[in-house]
Amino acid sequence: MTIDIDWVRAQFPAFSQPSLKGQAFFENAGGSYTCQPVIDRLTRFYTERKVQPYGTFEASRLGGEEMDEARRRMAAILGVETDELSFGPSTTQNTYVLAQAFGQMMKPGEAIIVTNQDHEANSGPWRRLAERGIEVREWQINPETGKLEIEKLEALLDERVRLVCFPHCSNVVGEINPVVEITAAAHAAGAFVCVDGVSYAPHGFADVGHMGPDIYLFSAYKTYGPHQGLMVIRRALGELLPNQGHYFNGGTLYKRFTPAGPDHAQVAACAGMADYVDAFAAHHNTDTRGVHGVMRDHETQLLQHMLDALRGRNDLRILGPTEAARRAPTVALDLGRAAKPVAQELAKHGIMTAGDDFYAVRALEAMGVDPAKGVLRLSFTHYTTRAEIDQALSALDAVL
Ligand SMILES: Cc1ncc(COP(=O)(O)O)c(C=O)c1O
């Protein structure tokens, strides 16, 4: 099934804004455009339901119901039970809370494994457990390829390891890590698994229940939704970890790791992401899992075209694989010089992109890139067109 790109773009009001006309968007890994159903739900919540939810009067009841609907439908898409999904302010805050919980549960001398491929959100909070006597082992990437090699993980695993943290794909290397295989290796050694799905989720919601990790995190503002962090915590782990919420809420799984009061409107509006997935499926005559495939096929075609063109240049280094099938369309380029001024030049050609370290400082350093210079990152999604890719490539010709 081929993507109906006109239909897709009609679901995103940004594409019809006069102020954005002619601007090709290549900073999607920083935050995507928002789909119409999410905007509609946010507007409705703020105009009709902006009261304390779960109360006795109609507006309150509807607000609470919509929040429950968001959790129920997104959990179904992710292949987990409704109460195994919780919402927090951001992925970084979610990992921070989870790290507190692990810190309280673990004993000195026990170990965790983190990578140097991750965004700092799935790295720093865990590494701080060293202050509590937890041994922190680093699963290091191959400095040439940026790859996380599973043999290196196996050498780090033993009976002292309680947790393995890694990304579904890194926001600068882009390579899709084999979550099922890594999870199986960690589980076989008796460790739990925490996957940062932030960079992968915009390209298709994973069947987390099937893949097996104990924790799977992503950020809705990068998956066409509002500014929320979504966090799957499978029941066995969620009930084992000490409650981080109010003591009287500890019996409700989805309240145990979100200590702050939730952003009601944004949680409710997350149901709009499910509306989008359902509408996408219906329009393309497929089901939820099929949506992932249709998006991926389109992205992979455009990505291979982009990678082939970039590969022909001798003034840059592509981080991560150059075969589209192995990676996400989040392409970081080492220019050997400061990337931000190049992004500024590209903006004059209607290319919205960024030059930065993207909080993946450890990955850049490991690959020999000076984080102060950063990388130029071209990131796109299923709503991007071939014409926009060509616009970006021509702009690079002009600017580099
Ligand atoms: C791969 C990855 N993980 C985690 C995060 C942090 O997400 P949040 O902004 O929701 O804290 C980001 C944000 O850019 C990211 O790209």
mmCIF file of C-alpha atoms in Angstrom, residues 198-338:
data_model
loop_
_atom_site.group_PDB
_atom_site.id
_atom_site.type_symbol
_atom_site.label_atom_id
_atom_site.label_comp_id
_atom_site.label_asym_id
_atom_site.label_seq_id
_atom_site.Cartn_x
_atom_site.Cartn_y
_atom_site.Cartn_z
ATOM 1 C CA VAL A 198 11.805 8.725 21.444
ATOM 2 C CA SER A 199 13.683 8.712 18.134
ATOM 3 C CA TYR A 200 11.901 5.675 16.767
ATOM 4 C CA ALA A 201 8.268 6.315 17.740
ATOM 5 C CA PRO A 202 7.627 9.078 15.143
ATOM 6 C CA HIS A 203 8.250 6.465 12.451
ATOM 7 C CA GLY A 204 5.738 3.950 13.767
ATOM 8 C CA PHE A 205 4.431 2.995 17.189
ATOM 9 C CA ALA A 206 6.136 -0.171 18.359
ATOM 10 C CA ASP A 207 4.282 -3.260 19.528
ATOM 11 C CA VAL A 208 5.961 -2.956 22.910
ATOM 12 C CA GLY A 209 4.049 -5.855 24.421
ATOM 13 C CA HIS A 210 5.337 -8.156 21.715
ATOM 14 C CA MET A 211 8.914 -6.824 21.759
ATOM 15 C CA GLY A 212 9.331 -7.466 25.445
ATOM 16 C CA PRO A 213 11.086 -4.524 27.170
ATOM 17 C CA ASP A 214 10.018 -3.741 30.725
ATOM 18 C CA ILE A 215 10.086 0.012 30.113
ATOM 19 C CA TYR A 216 9.507 1.851 26.825
ATOM 20 C CA LEU A 217 9.520 5.650 26.695
ATOM 21 C CA PHE A 218 8.707 8.227 24.048
ATOM 22 C CA SER A 219 7.669 11.859 23.693
ATOM 23 C CA ALA A 220 4.298 12.730 22.156
ATOM 24 C CA TYR A 221 5.442 16.118 20.894
ATOM 25 C CA LYS A 222 7.615 14.208 18.408
ATOM 26 C CA THR A 223 4.806 11.820 17.428
ATOM 27 C CA TYR A 224 2.307 14.437 16.175
ATOM 28 C CA GLY A 225 0.850 15.020 19.637
ATOM 29 C CA PRO A 226 1.068 17.414 22.600
ATOM 30 C CA HIS A 227 4.044 17.951 24.910
ATOM 31 C CA GLN A 228 3.880 14.796 27.020
ATOM 32 C CA GLY A 229 6.176 11.881 27.804
ATOM 33 C CA LEU A 230 4.572 8.457 27.451
ATOM 34 C CA MET A 231 5.966 5.637 29.514
ATOM 35 C CA VAL A 232 5.163 1.949 29.351
ATOM 36 C CA ILE A 233 6.082 0.127 32.536
ATOM 37 C CA ARG A 234 5.169 -3.526 32.462
ATOM 38 C CA ARG A 235 3.245 -4.730 35.460
ATOM 39 C CA ALA A 236 5.819 -7.059 37.058
ATOM 40 C CA LEU A 237 8.408 -4.284 37.231
ATOM 41 C CA GLY A 238 5.949 -1.495 38.053
ATOM 42 C CA GLU A 239 4.671 -3.396 41.081
ATOM 43 C CA LEU A 240 8.188 -4.283 42.218
ATOM 44 C CA LEU A 241 9.661 -0.775 42.058
ATOM 45 C CA PRO A 242 8.881 1.481 45.024
ATOM 46 C CA ASN A 243 5.986 3.877 44.467
ATOM 47 C CA GLN A 244 7.084 7.436 43.596
ATOM 48 C CA GLY A 245 3.606 8.978 43.820
ATOM 49 C CA HIS A 246 1.445 9.860 46.813
ATOM 50 C CA TYR A 247 1.361 6.900 49.204
ATOM 51 C CA PHE A 248 -2.412 6.482 48.857
ATOM 52 C CA ASN A 249 -2.104 6.228 45.041
ATOM 53 C CA GLY A 250 0.423 3.388 45.153
ATOM 54 C CA GLY A 251 -2.229 0.766 44.419
ATOM 55 C CA THR A 252 -2.862 2.191 40.926
ATOM 56 C CA LEU A 253 -0.092 1.141 38.568
ATOM 57 C CA TYR A 254 -0.256 4.159 36.246
ATOM 58 C CA LYS A 255 0.017 6.593 39.171
ATOM 59 C CA ARG A 256 3.131 5.094 40.748
ATOM 60 C CA PHE A 257 5.758 6.881 38.610
ATOM 61 C CA THR A 258 4.146 10.258 37.939
ATOM 62 C CA PRO A 259 4.541 12.194 41.187
ATOM 63 C CA ALA A 260 3.223 15.498 39.802
ATOM 64 C CA GLY A 261 -0.416 16.160 38.966
ATOM 65 C CA PRO A 262 -0.857 15.438 35.248
ATOM 66 C CA ASP A 263 -1.466 18.035 32.539
ATOM 67 C CA HIS A 264 -5.118 17.100 32.034
ATOM 68 C CA ALA A 265 -5.643 18.770 28.660
ATOM 69 C CA GLN A 266 -2.506 17.327 27.128
ATOM 70 C CA VAL A 267 -3.129 13.824 28.432
ATOM 71 C CA ALA A 268 -6.658 13.982 26.962
ATOM 72 C CA ALA A 269 -5.335 15.328 23.656
ATOM 73 C CA CYS A 270 -3.058 12.294 23.326
ATOM 74 C CA ALA A 271 -6.210 10.451 22.209
ATOM 75 C CA GLY A 272 -5.819 12.550 19.052
ATOM 76 C CA MET A 273 -2.720 10.523 18.155
ATOM 77 C CA ALA A 274 -4.879 7.396 18.248
ATOM 78 C CA ASP A 275 -7.490 9.212 16.104
ATOM 79 C CA TYR A 276 -4.748 9.930 13.579
ATOM 80 C CA VAL A 277 -3.485 6.337 13.537
ATOM 81 C CA ASP A 278 -7.053 5.015 13.132
ATOM 82 C CA ALA A 279 -7.892 7.482 10.360
ATOM 83 C CA PHE A 280 -4.594 6.666 8.642
ATOM 84 C CA ALA A 281 -5.367 2.952 8.840
ATOM 85 C CA ALA A 282 -8.913 3.389 7.502
ATOM 86 C CA HIS A 283 -7.804 5.637 4.659
ATOM 87 C CA HIS A 284 -5.040 3.247 3.613
ATOM 88 C CA ASN A 285 -7.212 0.192 4.077
ATOM 89 C CA THR A 286 -4.949 -1.377 6.704
ATOM 90 C CA ASP A 287 -4.767 -1.864 10.485
ATOM 91 C CA THR A 288 -2.701 -0.259 13.249
ATOM 92 C CA ARG A 289 0.370 -2.386 12.580
ATOM 93 C CA GLY A 290 -0.044 -1.782 8.850
ATOM 94 C CA VAL A 291 0.204 1.981 9.434
ATOM 95 C CA HIS A 292 3.756 1.480 10.655
ATOM 96 C CA GLY A 293 4.643 -0.382 7.440
ATOM 97 C CA VAL A 294 3.098 2.222 5.111
ATOM 98 C CA MET A 295 4.955 5.033 6.900
ATOM 99 C CA ARG A 296 8.230 3.107 6.916
ATOM 100 C CA ASP A 297 8.041 2.217 3.207
ATOM 101 C CA HIS A 298 7.575 5.834 2.218
ATOM 102 C CA GLU A 299 10.306 7.076 4.555
ATOM 103 C CA THR A 300 12.740 4.377 3.490
ATOM 104 C CA GLN A 301 12.402 5.264 -0.192
ATOM 105 C CA LEU A 302 13.016 8.952 0.435
ATOM 106 C CA LEU A 303 15.799 8.188 2.881
ATOM 107 C CA GLN A 304 17.722 5.986 0.460
ATOM 108 C CA HIS A 305 17.507 8.759 -2.133
ATOM 109 C CA MET A 306 18.859 11.259 0.405
ATOM 110 C CA LEU A 307 21.625 8.948 1.658
ATOM 111 C CA ASP A 308 22.776 8.115 -1.873
ATOM 112 C CA ALA A 309 23.086 11.810 -2.678
ATOM 113 C CA LEU A 310 24.916 12.577 0.569
ATOM 114 C CA ARG A 311 27.226 9.597 0.181
ATOM 115 C CA GLY A 312 28.527 11.134 -3.049
ATOM 116 C CA ARG A 313 29.859 14.197 -1.217
ATOM 117 C CA ASN A 314 33.389 14.390 0.168
ATOM 118 C CA ASP A 315 32.725 17.370 2.452
ATOM 119 C CA LEU A 316 30.755 15.528 5.109
ATOM 120 C CA ARG A 317 30.527 12.287 7.065
ATOM 121 C CA ILE A 318 27.166 10.577 7.553
ATOM 122 C CA LEU A 319 26.800 9.190 11.059
ATOM 123 C CA GLY A 320 25.329 5.694 11.135
ATOM 124 C CA PRO A 321 24.352 3.337 8.310
ATOM 125 C CA THR A 322 23.881 4.432 4.725
ATOM 126 C CA GLU A 323 21.324 1.690 4.009
ATOM 127 C CA ALA A 324 17.910 3.209 4.658
ATOM 128 C CA ALA A 325 16.357 -0.067 5.784
ATOM 129 C CA ARG A 326 18.676 -0.170 8.799
ATOM 130 C CA ARG A 327 17.940 3.250 10.143
ATOM 131 C CA ALA A 328 15.463 6.023 10.894
ATOM 132 C CA PRO A 329 15.312 9.131 8.694
ATOM 133 C CA THR A 330 17.264 11.126 11.257
ATOM 134 C CA VAL A 331 20.502 11.888 9.466
ATOM 135 C CA ALA A 332 23.310 13.596 11.351
ATOM 136 C CA LEU A 333 26.178 14.984 9.285
ATOM 137 C CA ASP A 334 29.635 15.731 10.614
ATOM 138 C CA LEU A 335 30.841 18.717 8.588
ATOM 139 C CA GLY A 336 34.201 19.054 10.371
ATOM 140 C CA ARG A 337 33.181 22.597 11.282
ATOM 141 C CA ALA A 338 30.494 24.338 13.294
#
